[in-house]
Amino acid sequence: MLNKEIQKALNEQVSVEAQASYNYLAMASWCDKSGLQGAAKFLYRQSDEERQHMLKLFKYINESGGHASTPGIKQAQADYKSIGQVFELALNQEMDNTRCINSLAEICLKYKDYSSFNFLQWFISEQHEEEMLFRSILDKIRIIGNEEKGLFWIDKEIGGIEVKG
Ligand code: FEO
């Protein structure tokens, strides 16, 4: 049976993942309408991934005797200055998400809920991978540049990234 405080914190994380999914959807839409189909493809996929993360938490809460609640979502930012800004915001979002997962893990340890702590290990590795991925994209944007020809190449690069499920 989930401790009430852990249930609350897990439900808050459901919101964080759902918000991330919608933020990526808005970023994908902006890239799509800006002719950046490679980046749009990547961000639509990221949006789907975040929804999967949300569902993973959602199901865990219910399977553990808790009650998962549907999250409230804030309107996502619709316009961006550049592809560089999109990926800077994306990296910041991932770093915030890592902090949330870490504090969730601390709450589990505080209440000696080792089962939830163990469940969260998947998210801890996932955050490591995602931060690394977004940092590598930002590095590419800095090297190639995001103007004129550079923009074409960076979009092609991002569109070609294979992400493991
Ligand atoms: Fe669900 Fe990008 O972390």
Tab-separated table of N, CA and C and ligand atoms in Angstrom:
chain	number	residue	atom	x	y	z
A	1	MET	N	0.851	-1.212	0.000
A	1	MET	CA	0.000	0.000	0.000
A	1	MET	C	0.879	1.252	0.000
A	2	LEU	N	0.536	2.165	-0.887
A	2	LEU	CA	1.360	3.386	-0.985
A	2	LEU	C	1.088	4.335	0.174
A	3	ASN	N	2.171	4.837	0.716
A	3	ASN	CA	2.079	5.906	1.698
A	3	ASN	C	1.462	7.146	1.008
A	4	LYS	N	0.629	7.885	1.736
A	4	LYS	CA	-0.102	9.025	1.142
A	4	LYS	C	0.843	10.061	0.525
A	5	GLU	N	1.943	10.323	1.244
A	5	GLU	CA	2.864	11.355	0.733
A	5	GLU	C	3.545	10.882	-0.563
A	6	ILE	N	3.847	9.580	-0.601
A	6	ILE	CA	4.478	9.036	-1.818
A	6	ILE	C	3.467	9.044	-2.968
A	7	GLN	N	2.229	8.683	-2.655
A	7	GLN	CA	1.189	8.720	-3.691
A	7	GLN	C	1.057	10.144	-4.258
A	8	LYS	N	1.068	11.137	-3.364
A	8	LYS	CA	0.929	12.527	-3.804
A	8	LYS	C	2.116	12.909	-4.709
A	9	ALA	N	3.302	12.530	-4.269
A	9	ALA	CA	4.501	12.872	-5.041
A	9	ALA	C	4.505	12.149	-6.397
A	10	LEU	N	4.040	10.905	-6.424
A	10	LEU	CA	3.978	10.163	-7.702
A	10	LEU	C	2.955	10.814	-8.632
A	11	ASN	N	1.832	11.244	-8.065
A	11	ASN	CA	0.824	11.917	-8.895
A	11	ASN	C	1.358	13.253	-9.417
A	12	GLU	N	2.175	13.924	-8.614
A	12	GLU	CA	2.787	15.174	-9.105
A	12	GLU	C	3.724	14.885	-10.273
A	13	GLN	N	4.408	13.743	-10.176
A	13	GLN	CA	5.315	13.376	-11.269
A	13	GLN	C	4.524	13.021	-12.527
A	14	VAL	N	3.328	12.460	-12.354
A	14	VAL	CA	2.438	12.205	-13.500
A	14	VAL	C	2.213	13.535	-14.238
A	15	SER	N	1.958	14.603	-13.474
A	15	SER	CA	1.751	15.936	-14.083
A	15	SER	C	2.992	16.431	-14.801
A	16	VAL	N	4.153	16.219	-14.179
A	16	VAL	CA	5.410	16.687	-14.781
A	16	VAL	C	5.610	16.013	-16.149
A	17	GLU	N	5.370	14.702	-16.197
A	17	GLU	CA	5.574	13.964	-17.452
A	17	GLU	C	4.532	14.381	-18.501
A	18	ALA	N	3.289	14.585	-18.048
A	18	ALA	CA	2.232	15.003	-18.983
A	18	ALA	C	2.546	16.391	-19.547
A	19	GLN	N	2.993	17.286	-18.668
A	19	GLN	CA	3.341	18.638	-19.130
A	19	GLN	C	4.493	18.565	-20.137
A	20	ALA	N	5.477	17.716	-19.845
A	20	ALA	CA	6.616	17.563	-20.762
A	20	ALA	C	6.116	17.074	-22.120
A	21	SER	N	5.165	16.136	-22.113
A	21	SER	CA	4.620	15.610	-23.363
A	21	SER	C	3.966	16.733	-24.174
A	22	TYR	N	3.183	17.570	-23.506
A	22	TYR	CA	2.508	18.667	-24.224
A	22	TYR	C	3.496	19.739	-24.657
A	23	ASN	N	4.508	19.997	-23.845
A	23	ASN	CA	5.508	20.990	-24.253
A	23	ASN	C	6.236	20.524	-25.515
A	24	TYR	N	6.574	19.219	-25.568
A	24	TYR	CA	7.248	18.703	-26.766
A	24	TYR	C	6.308	18.744	-27.978
A	25	LEU	N	5.032	18.530	-27.720
A	25	LEU	CA	4.060	18.586	-28.815
A	25	LEU	C	4.026	20.002	-29.405
A	26	ALA	N	4.045	21.006	-28.533
A	26	ALA	CA	4.034	22.406	-29.002
A	26	ALA	C	5.322	22.723	-29.760
A	27	MET	N	6.445	22.201	-29.266
A	27	MET	CA	7.728	22.424	-29.955
A	27	MET	C	7.713	21.739	-31.319
A	28	ALA	N	7.149	20.527	-31.364
A	28	ALA	CA	7.066	19.790	-32.633
A	28	ALA	C	6.223	20.576	-33.630
A	29	SER	N	5.144	21.140	-33.154
A	29	SER	CA	4.249	21.899	-34.030
A	29	SER	C	4.968	23.120	-34.603
A	30	TRP	N	5.709	23.827	-33.743
A	30	TRP	CA	6.438	25.019	-34.217
A	30	TRP	C	7.473	24.608	-35.268
A	31	CYS	N	8.201	23.512	-35.024
A	31	CYS	CA	9.211	23.048	-35.990
A	31	CYS	C	8.532	22.656	-37.299
A	32	ASP	N	7.411	21.949	-37.181
A	32	ASP	CA	6.661	21.500	-38.350
A	32	ASP	C	6.282	22.685	-39.239
A	33	LYS	N	5.733	23.722	-38.617
A	33	LYS	CA	5.268	24.846	-39.441
A	33	LYS	C	6.429	25.741	-39.871
A	34	SER	N	7.625	25.527	-39.275
A	34	SER	CA	8.795	26.306	-39.683
A	34	SER	C	9.619	25.568	-40.737
A	35	GLY	N	9.092	24.457	-41.260
A	35	GLY	CA	9.798	23.711	-42.308
A	35	GLY	C	10.914	22.842	-41.759
A	36	LEU	N	10.892	22.590	-40.459
A	36	LEU	CA	11.944	21.769	-39.836
A	36	LEU	C	11.378	20.373	-39.556
A	37	GLN	N	11.214	19.604	-40.617
A	37	GLN	CA	10.527	18.317	-40.474
A	37	GLN	C	11.327	17.291	-39.681
A	38	GLY	N	12.648	17.393	-39.750
A	38	GLY	CA	13.469	16.444	-38.994
A	38	GLY	C	13.287	16.656	-37.494
A	39	ALA	N	13.388	17.918	-37.076
A	39	ALA	CA	13.231	18.233	-35.651
A	39	ALA	C	11.803	17.936	-35.203
A	40	ALA	N	10.838	18.201	-36.092
A	40	ALA	CA	9.437	17.937	-35.730
A	40	ALA	C	9.241	16.444	-35.472
A	41	LYS	N	9.791	15.614	-36.345
A	41	LYS	CA	9.663	14.156	-36.196
A	41	LYS	C	10.242	13.716	-34.835
A	42	PHE	N	11.422	14.242	-34.531
A	42	PHE	CA	12.087	13.903	-33.271
A	42	PHE	C	11.229	14.334	-32.069
A	43	LEU	N	10.683	15.548	-32.136
A	43	LEU	CA	9.930	16.069	-30.990
A	43	LEU	C	8.553	15.414	-30.836
A	44	TYR	N	7.936	15.029	-31.953
A	44	TYR	CA	6.667	14.272	-31.831
A	44	TYR	C	6.956	12.953	-31.102
A	45	ARG	N	8.076	12.353	-31.450
A	45	ARG	CA	8.429	11.078	-30.809
A	45	ARG	C	8.731	11.290	-29.319
A	46	GLN	N	9.408	12.392	-29.001
A	46	GLN	CA	9.681	12.689	-27.586
A	46	GLN	C	8.380	12.899	-26.826
A	47	SER	N	7.431	13.565	-27.483
A	47	SER	CA	6.140	13.801	-26.853
A	47	SER	C	5.466	12.466	-26.519
A	48	ASP	N	5.522	11.523	-27.473
A	48	ASP	CA	4.951	10.185	-27.228
A	48	ASP	C	5.667	9.499	-26.067
A	49	GLU	N	6.989	9.650	-26.040
A	49	GLU	CA	7.766	9.002	-24.967
A	49	GLU	C	7.350	9.520	-23.598
A	50	GLU	N	7.170	10.837	-23.505
A	50	GLU	CA	6.789	11.424	-22.208
A	50	GLU	C	5.411	10.925	-21.777
A	51	ARG	N	4.535	10.733	-22.770
A	51	ARG	CA	3.218	10.189	-22.426
A	51	ARG	C	3.370	8.761	-21.880
A	52	GLN	N	4.296	8.001	-22.476
A	52	GLN	CA	4.548	6.644	-21.966
A	52	GLN	C	5.086	6.702	-20.536
A	53	HIS	N	5.951	7.678	-20.259
A	53	HIS	CA	6.482	7.823	-18.889
A	53	HIS	C	5.334	8.118	-17.919
A	54	MET	N	4.437	9.010	-18.369
A	54	MET	CA	3.288	9.361	-17.528
A	54	MET	C	2.466	8.105	-17.216
A	55	LEU	N	2.211	7.307	-18.272
A	55	LEU	CA	1.379	6.110	-18.079
A	55	LEU	C	2.047	5.072	-17.186
A	56	LYS	N	3.372	4.984	-17.294
A	56	LYS	CA	4.129	4.034	-16.469
A	56	LYS	C	3.907	4.366	-14.978
A	57	LEU	N	3.987	5.654	-14.661
A	57	LEU	CA	3.758	6.097	-13.280
A	57	LEU	C	2.295	5.877	-12.875
A	58	PHE	N	1.423	6.242	-13.794
A	58	PHE	CA	-0.019	6.152	-13.555
A	58	PHE	C	-0.411	4.730	-13.157
A	59	LYS	N	0.074	3.759	-13.964
A	59	LYS	CA	-0.271	2.358	-13.709
A	59	LYS	C	0.379	1.866	-12.423
A	60	TYR	N	1.598	2.315	-12.173
A	60	TYR	CA	2.283	1.882	-10.953
A	60	TYR	C	1.493	2.318	-9.714
A	61	ILE	N	0.991	3.543	-9.737
A	61	ILE	CA	0.239	4.055	-8.583
A	61	ILE	C	-0.967	3.153	-8.309
A	62	ASN	N	-1.720	2.855	-9.374
A	62	ASN	CA	-2.915	2.017	-9.182
A	62	ASN	C	-2.560	0.580	-8.795
A	63	GLU	N	-1.501	0.048	-9.416
A	63	GLU	CA	-1.097	-1.323	-9.085
A	63	GLU	C	-0.606	-1.436	-7.638
A	64	SER	N	-0.193	-0.307	-7.075
A	64	SER	CA	0.357	-0.334	-5.710
A	64	SER	C	-0.691	0.053	-4.671
A	65	GLY	N	-1.947	0.006	-5.066
A	65	GLY	CA	-3.020	0.276	-4.100
A	65	GLY	C	-3.331	1.751	-3.942
A	66	GLY	N	-2.740	2.592	-4.783
A	66	GLY	CA	-3.032	4.022	-4.711
A	66	GLY	C	-4.094	4.402	-5.724
A	67	HIS	N	-4.261	5.695	-5.919
A	67	HIS	CA	-5.256	6.185	-6.880
A	67	HIS	C	-4.582	7.239	-7.762
A	68	ALA	N	-4.344	6.857	-9.027
A	68	ALA	CA	-3.700	7.789	-9.953
A	68	ALA	C	-4.717	8.844	-10.391
A	69	SER	N	-4.284	10.109	-10.444
A	69	SER	CA	-5.224	11.145	-10.871
A	69	SER	C	-4.734	11.820	-12.148
A	70	THR	N	-5.697	12.204	-12.991
A	70	THR	CA	-5.324	12.832	-14.261
A	70	THR	C	-4.788	14.230	-13.996
A	71	PRO	N	-3.711	14.560	-14.690
A	71	PRO	CA	-3.044	15.826	-14.392
A	71	PRO	C	-3.688	17.039	-15.052
A	72	GLY	N	-3.531	18.196	-14.428
A	72	GLY	CA	-3.912	19.456	-15.056
A	72	GLY	C	-2.720	19.915	-15.897
A	73	ILE	N	-3.007	20.401	-17.089
A	73	ILE	CA	-1.924	20.803	-17.997
A	73	ILE	C	-1.995	22.300	-18.246
A	74	LYS	N	-0.821	22.955	-18.193
A	74	LYS	CA	-0.765	24.390	-18.526
A	74	LYS	C	-0.601	24.533	-20.044
A	75	GLN	N	-1.067	25.646	-20.572
A	75	GLN	CA	-0.889	25.913	-22.003
A	75	GLN	C	0.610	25.952	-22.308
A	76	ALA	N	1.032	25.194	-23.309
A	76	ALA	CA	2.458	25.157	-23.657
A	76	ALA	C	2.833	26.365	-24.510
A	77	GLN	N	4.105	26.763	-24.430
A	77	GLN	CA	4.607	27.876	-25.247
A	77	GLN	C	4.461	27.517	-26.727
A	78	ALA	N	3.875	28.428	-27.518
A	78	ALA	CA	3.597	28.096	-28.920
A	78	ALA	C	4.692	28.562	-29.875
A	79	ASP	N	5.342	29.685	-29.546
A	79	ASP	CA	6.325	30.253	-30.481
A	79	ASP	C	7.726	30.299	-29.884
A	80	TYR	N	8.693	30.124	-30.774
A	80	TYR	CA	10.100	30.082	-30.348
A	80	TYR	C	10.919	30.941	-31.297
A	81	LYS	N	12.062	31.430	-30.782
A	81	LYS	CA	12.901	32.310	-31.615
A	81	LYS	C	13.685	31.518	-32.657
A	82	SER	N	14.089	30.306	-32.267
A	82	SER	CA	14.954	29.518	-33.148
A	82	SER	C	14.951	28.071	-32.688
A	83	ILE	N	15.523	27.213	-33.520
A	83	ILE	CA	15.634	25.799	-33.134
A	83	ILE	C	16.572	25.676	-31.918
A	84	GLY	N	17.542	26.599	-31.846
A	84	GLY	CA	18.448	26.604	-30.692
A	84	GLY	C	17.662	26.846	-29.405
A	85	GLN	N	16.736	27.785	-29.454
A	85	GLN	CA	15.940	28.069	-28.256
A	85	GLN	C	15.060	26.863	-27.896
A	86	VAL	N	14.501	26.202	-28.915
A	86	VAL	CA	13.664	25.021	-28.655
A	86	VAL	C	14.461	23.993	-27.847
A	87	PHE	N	15.681	23.718	-28.304
A	87	PHE	CA	16.447	22.655	-27.640
A	87	PHE	C	17.063	23.102	-26.313
A	88	GLU	N	17.284	24.413	-26.146
A	88	GLU	CA	17.711	24.887	-24.819
A	88	GLU	C	16.590	24.681	-23.810
A	89	LEU	N	15.378	25.041	-24.216
A	89	LEU	CA	14.228	24.854	-23.319
A	89	LEU	C	13.994	23.370	-23.046
A	90	ALA	N	14.207	22.556	-24.077
A	90	ALA	CA	14.016	21.111	-23.906
A	90	ALA	C	15.025	20.563	-22.887
A	91	LEU	N	16.276	20.994	-22.998
A	91	LEU	CA	17.285	20.514	-22.044
A	91	LEU	C	16.934	20.983	-20.620
A	92	ASN	N	16.511	22.254	-20.491
A	92	ASN	CA	16.116	22.749	-19.157
A	92	ASN	C	14.974	21.921	-18.579
A	93	GLN	N	14.038	21.568	-19.453
A	93	GLN	CA	12.900	20.762	-19.004
A	93	GLN	C	13.382	19.401	-18.496
A	94	GLU	N	14.325	18.807	-19.226
A	94	GLU	CA	14.843	17.506	-18.789
A	94	GLU	C	15.602	17.628	-17.464
A	95	MET	N	16.349	18.733	-17.304
A	95	MET	CA	17.094	18.895	-16.046
A	95	MET	C	16.129	19.097	-14.867
A	96	ASP	N	15.043	19.838	-15.108
A	96	ASP	CA	14.017	20.007	-14.055
A	96	ASP	C	13.386	18.657	-13.724
A	97	ASN	N	13.130	17.884	-14.782
A	97	ASN	CA	12.508	16.577	-14.574
A	97	ASN	C	13.437	15.678	-13.746
A	98	THR	N	14.730	15.737	-14.020
A	98	THR	CA	15.694	14.937	-13.247
A	98	THR	C	15.622	15.321	-11.765
A	99	ARG	N	15.553	16.639	-11.500
A	99	ARG	CA	15.452	17.083	-10.093
A	99	ARG	C	14.186	16.531	-9.437
A	100	CYS	N	13.078	16.529	-10.189
A	100	CYS	CA	11.814	16.003	-9.636
A	100	CYS	C	11.930	14.510	-9.334
A	101	ILE	N	12.527	13.763	-10.257
A	101	ILE	CA	12.689	12.312	-10.043
A	101	ILE	C	13.589	12.062	-8.837
A	102	ASN	N	14.662	12.847	-8.730
A	102	ASN	CA	15.577	12.663	-7.595
A	102	ASN	C	14.878	12.941	-6.270
A	103	SER	N	14.057	13.996	-6.214
A	103	SER	CA	13.416	14.272	-4.925
A	103	SER	C	12.344	13.222	-4.631
A	104	LEU	N	11.737	12.681	-5.683
A	104	LEU	CA	10.780	11.587	-5.498
A	104	LEU	C	11.503	10.366	-4.891
A	105	ALA	N	12.677	10.083	-5.414
A	105	ALA	CA	13.466	8.947	-4.891
A	105	ALA	C	13.822	9.191	-3.414
A	106	GLU	N	14.134	10.451	-3.082
A	106	GLU	CA	14.471	10.761	-1.677
A	106	GLU	C	13.273	10.534	-0.756
A	107	ILE	N	12.080	10.915	-1.223
A	107	ILE	CA	10.867	10.703	-0.413
A	107	ILE	C	10.659	9.199	-0.175
A	108	CYS	N	10.886	8.400	-1.232
A	108	CYS	CA	10.719	6.940	-1.085
A	108	CYS	C	11.683	6.388	-0.040
A	109	LEU	N	12.906	6.892	-0.058
A	109	LEU	CA	13.891	6.407	0.927
A	109	LEU	C	13.508	6.853	2.329
A	110	LYS	N	13.019	8.093	2.433
A	110	LYS	CA	12.617	8.624	3.748
A	110	LYS	C	11.581	7.705	4.398
A	111	TYR	N	10.630	7.181	3.570
A	111	TYR	CA	9.586	6.312	4.112
A	111	TYR	C	9.924	4.827	3.975
A	112	LYS	N	11.174	4.548	3.607
A	112	LYS	CA	11.625	3.155	3.442
A	112	LYS	C	10.725	2.366	2.481
A	113	ASP	N	10.252	3.042	1.431
A	113	ASP	CA	9.457	2.359	0.402
A	113	ASP	C	10.436	1.923	-0.696
A	114	TYR	N	11.050	0.758	-0.480
A	114	TYR	CA	12.101	0.302	-1.396
A	114	TYR	C	11.530	-0.174	-2.727
A	115	SER	N	10.270	-0.589	-2.718
A	115	SER	CA	9.648	-1.032	-3.958
A	115	SER	C	9.488	0.160	-4.915
A	116	SER	N	8.982	1.292	-4.398
A	116	SER	CA	8.846	2.484	-5.257
A	116	SER	C	10.223	3.021	-5.635
A	117	PHE	N	11.155	2.931	-4.705
A	117	PHE	CA	12.517	3.394	-4.992
A	117	PHE	C	13.087	2.573	-6.151
A	118	ASN	N	12.851	1.274	-6.099
A	118	ASN	CA	13.320	0.382	-7.156
A	118	ASN	C	12.628	0.706	-8.490
A	119	PHE	N	11.337	0.937	-8.429
A	119	PHE	CA	10.571	1.312	-9.636
A	119	PHE	C	11.168	2.573	-10.281
A	120	LEU	N	11.604	3.506	-9.445
A	120	LEU	CA	12.116	4.785	-9.969
A	120	LEU	C	13.494	4.683	-10.628
A	121	GLN	N	14.180	3.558	-10.395
A	121	GLN	CA	15.525	3.428	-10.989
A	121	GLN	C	15.472	3.544	-12.509
A	122	TRP	N	14.395	3.013	-13.109
A	122	TRP	CA	14.231	3.105	-14.572
A	122	TRP	C	14.201	4.584	-14.996
A	123	PHE	N	13.482	5.404	-14.233
A	123	PHE	CA	13.361	6.832	-14.564
A	123	PHE	C	14.700	7.553	-14.366
A	124	ILE	N	15.446	7.110	-13.365
A	124	ILE	CA	16.751	7.746	-13.103
A	124	ILE	C	17.684	7.515	-14.298
A	125	SER	N	17.720	6.271	-14.806
A	125	SER	CA	18.571	6.019	-15.986
A	125	SER	C	18.030	6.744	-17.205
A	126	GLU	N	16.725	6.760	-17.351
A	126	GLU	CA	16.101	7.418	-18.503
A	126	GLU	C	16.468	8.915	-18.522
A	127	GLN	N	16.426	9.548	-17.354
A	127	GLN	CA	16.773	10.977	-17.292
A	127	GLN	C	18.230	11.202	-17.695
A	128	HIS	N	19.087	10.292	-17.270
A	128	HIS	CA	20.504	10.407	-17.631
A	128	HIS	C	20.637	10.380	-19.151
A	129	GLU	N	19.963	9.393	-19.785
A	129	GLU	CA	20.008	9.254	-21.252
A	129	GLU	C	19.457	10.502	-21.936
A	130	GLU	N	18.326	11.000	-21.445
A	130	GLU	CA	17.672	12.116	-22.130
A	130	GLU	C	18.480	13.402	-22.007
A	131	GLU	N	19.045	13.635	-20.826
A	131	GLU	CA	19.885	14.837	-20.684
A	131	GLU	C	21.067	14.762	-21.644
A	132	MET	N	21.657	13.561	-21.724
A	132	MET	CA	22.813	13.373	-22.600
A	132	MET	C	22.424	13.642	-24.059
A	133	LEU	N	21.260	13.102	-24.444
A	133	LEU	CA	20.774	13.262	-25.815
A	133	LEU	C	20.550	14.748	-26.150
A	134	PHE	N	19.866	15.458	-25.272
A	134	PHE	CA	19.582	16.872	-25.559
A	134	PHE	C	20.859	17.717	-25.535
A	135	ARG	N	21.794	17.356	-24.660
A	135	ARG	CA	23.071	18.085	-24.655
A	135	ARG	C	23.806	17.868	-25.973
A	136	SER	N	23.755	16.635	-26.483
A	136	SER	CA	24.485	16.358	-27.727
A	136	SER	C	23.835	17.109	-28.894
A	137	ILE	N	22.510	17.248	-28.878
A	137	ILE	CA	21.842	18.007	-29.950
A	137	ILE	C	22.240	19.484	-29.858
A	138	LEU	N	22.246	20.016	-28.637
A	138	LEU	CA	22.628	21.436	-28.479
A	138	LEU	C	24.070	21.673	-28.925
A	139	ASP	N	24.944	20.711	-28.653
A	139	ASP	CA	26.337	20.829	-29.103
A	139	ASP	C	26.381	20.904	-30.627
A	140	LYS	N	25.572	20.043	-31.272
A	140	LYS	CA	25.534	20.046	-32.751
A	140	LYS	C	25.021	21.390	-33.263
A	141	ILE	N	24.000	21.906	-32.613
A	141	ILE	CA	23.441	23.195	-33.059
A	141	ILE	C	24.519	24.277	-32.935
A	142	ARG	N	25.277	24.224	-31.858
A	142	ARG	CA	26.332	25.240	-31.665
A	142	ARG	C	27.419	25.109	-32.724
A	143	ILE	N	27.752	23.871	-33.086
A	143	ILE	CA	28.825	23.663	-34.068
A	143	ILE	C	28.345	24.007	-35.479
A	144	ILE	N	27.189	23.475	-35.841
A	144	ILE	CA	26.710	23.661	-37.220
A	144	ILE	C	26.085	25.048	-37.408
A	145	GLY	N	25.493	25.567	-36.347
A	145	GLY	CA	24.818	26.863	-36.448
A	145	GLY	C	23.380	26.647	-36.851
A	146	ASN	N	22.527	27.621	-36.534
A	146	ASN	CA	21.115	27.394	-36.889
A	146	ASN	C	20.576	28.481	-37.813
A	147	GLU	N	21.465	28.875	-38.727
A	147	GLU	CA	21.005	29.831	-39.734
A	147	GLU	C	21.265	29.282	-41.135
A	148	GLU	N	20.424	29.656	-42.057
A	148	GLU	CA	20.522	29.291	-43.474
A	148	GLU	C	20.933	27.839	-43.698
A	149	LYS	N	22.133	27.607	-44.326
A	149	LYS	CA	22.517	26.227	-44.655
A	149	LYS	C	22.650	25.373	-43.404
A	150	GLY	N	23.167	25.983	-42.353
A	150	GLY	CA	23.335	25.252	-41.094
A	150	GLY	C	22.020	24.688	-40.609
A	151	LEU	N	20.981	25.475	-40.784
A	151	LEU	CA	19.654	25.062	-40.328
A	151	LEU	C	19.197	23.797	-41.063
A	152	PHE	N	19.472	23.745	-42.351
A	152	PHE	CA	19.112	22.561	-43.153
A	152	PHE	C	19.836	21.328	-42.608
A	153	TRP	N	21.134	21.480	-42.353
A	153	TRP	CA	21.920	20.332	-41.895
A	153	TRP	C	21.548	19.909	-40.481
A	154	ILE	N	21.285	20.895	-39.635
A	154	ILE	CA	20.959	20.524	-38.251
A	154	ILE	C	19.616	19.790	-38.207
A	155	ASP	N	18.688	20.241	-39.055
A	155	ASP	CA	17.381	19.582	-39.100
A	155	ASP	C	17.523	18.139	-39.584
A	156	LYS	N	18.382	17.955	-40.588
A	156	LYS	CA	18.630	16.617	-41.131
A	156	LYS	C	19.258	15.718	-40.049
A	157	GLU	N	20.214	16.279	-39.315
A	157	GLU	CA	20.881	15.534	-38.228
A	157	GLU	C	19.871	15.092	-37.167
A	158	ILE	N	19.059	16.045	-36.730
A	158	ILE	CA	18.099	15.739	-35.641
A	158	ILE	C	17.077	14.704	-36.121
A	159	GLY	N	16.640	14.856	-37.371
A	159	GLY	CA	15.656	13.917	-37.924
A	159	GLY	C	16.209	12.503	-38.011
A	160	GLY	N	17.536	12.387	-38.119
A	160	GLY	CA	18.172	11.076	-38.277
A	160	GLY	C	18.495	10.392	-36.968
A	161	ILE	N	18.239	11.057	-35.845
A	161	ILE	CA	18.577	10.448	-34.546
A	161	ILE	C	17.646	9.278	-34.264
A	162	GLU	N	18.256	8.138	-33.970
A	162	GLU	CA	17.464	6.968	-33.587
A	162	GLU	C	17.377	6.966	-32.072
A	163	VAL	N	16.184	6.833	-31.562
A	163	VAL	CA	16.049	6.808	-30.105
A	163	VAL	C	15.545	5.439	-29.691
A	164	LYS	N	16.229	4.878	-28.701
A	164	LYS	CA	15.756	3.564	-28.223
A	164	LYS	C	14.518	3.784	-27.359
A	165	GLY	N	13.595	2.869	-27.471
A	165	GLY	CA	12.297	3.025	-26.832
A	165	GLY	C	12.231	3.106	-25.379
B	1	FEO	FE1	9.991	11.648	-18.883
B	1	FEO	FE2	12.024	13.354	-20.471
B	1	FEO	O1	11.525	12.496	-18.975
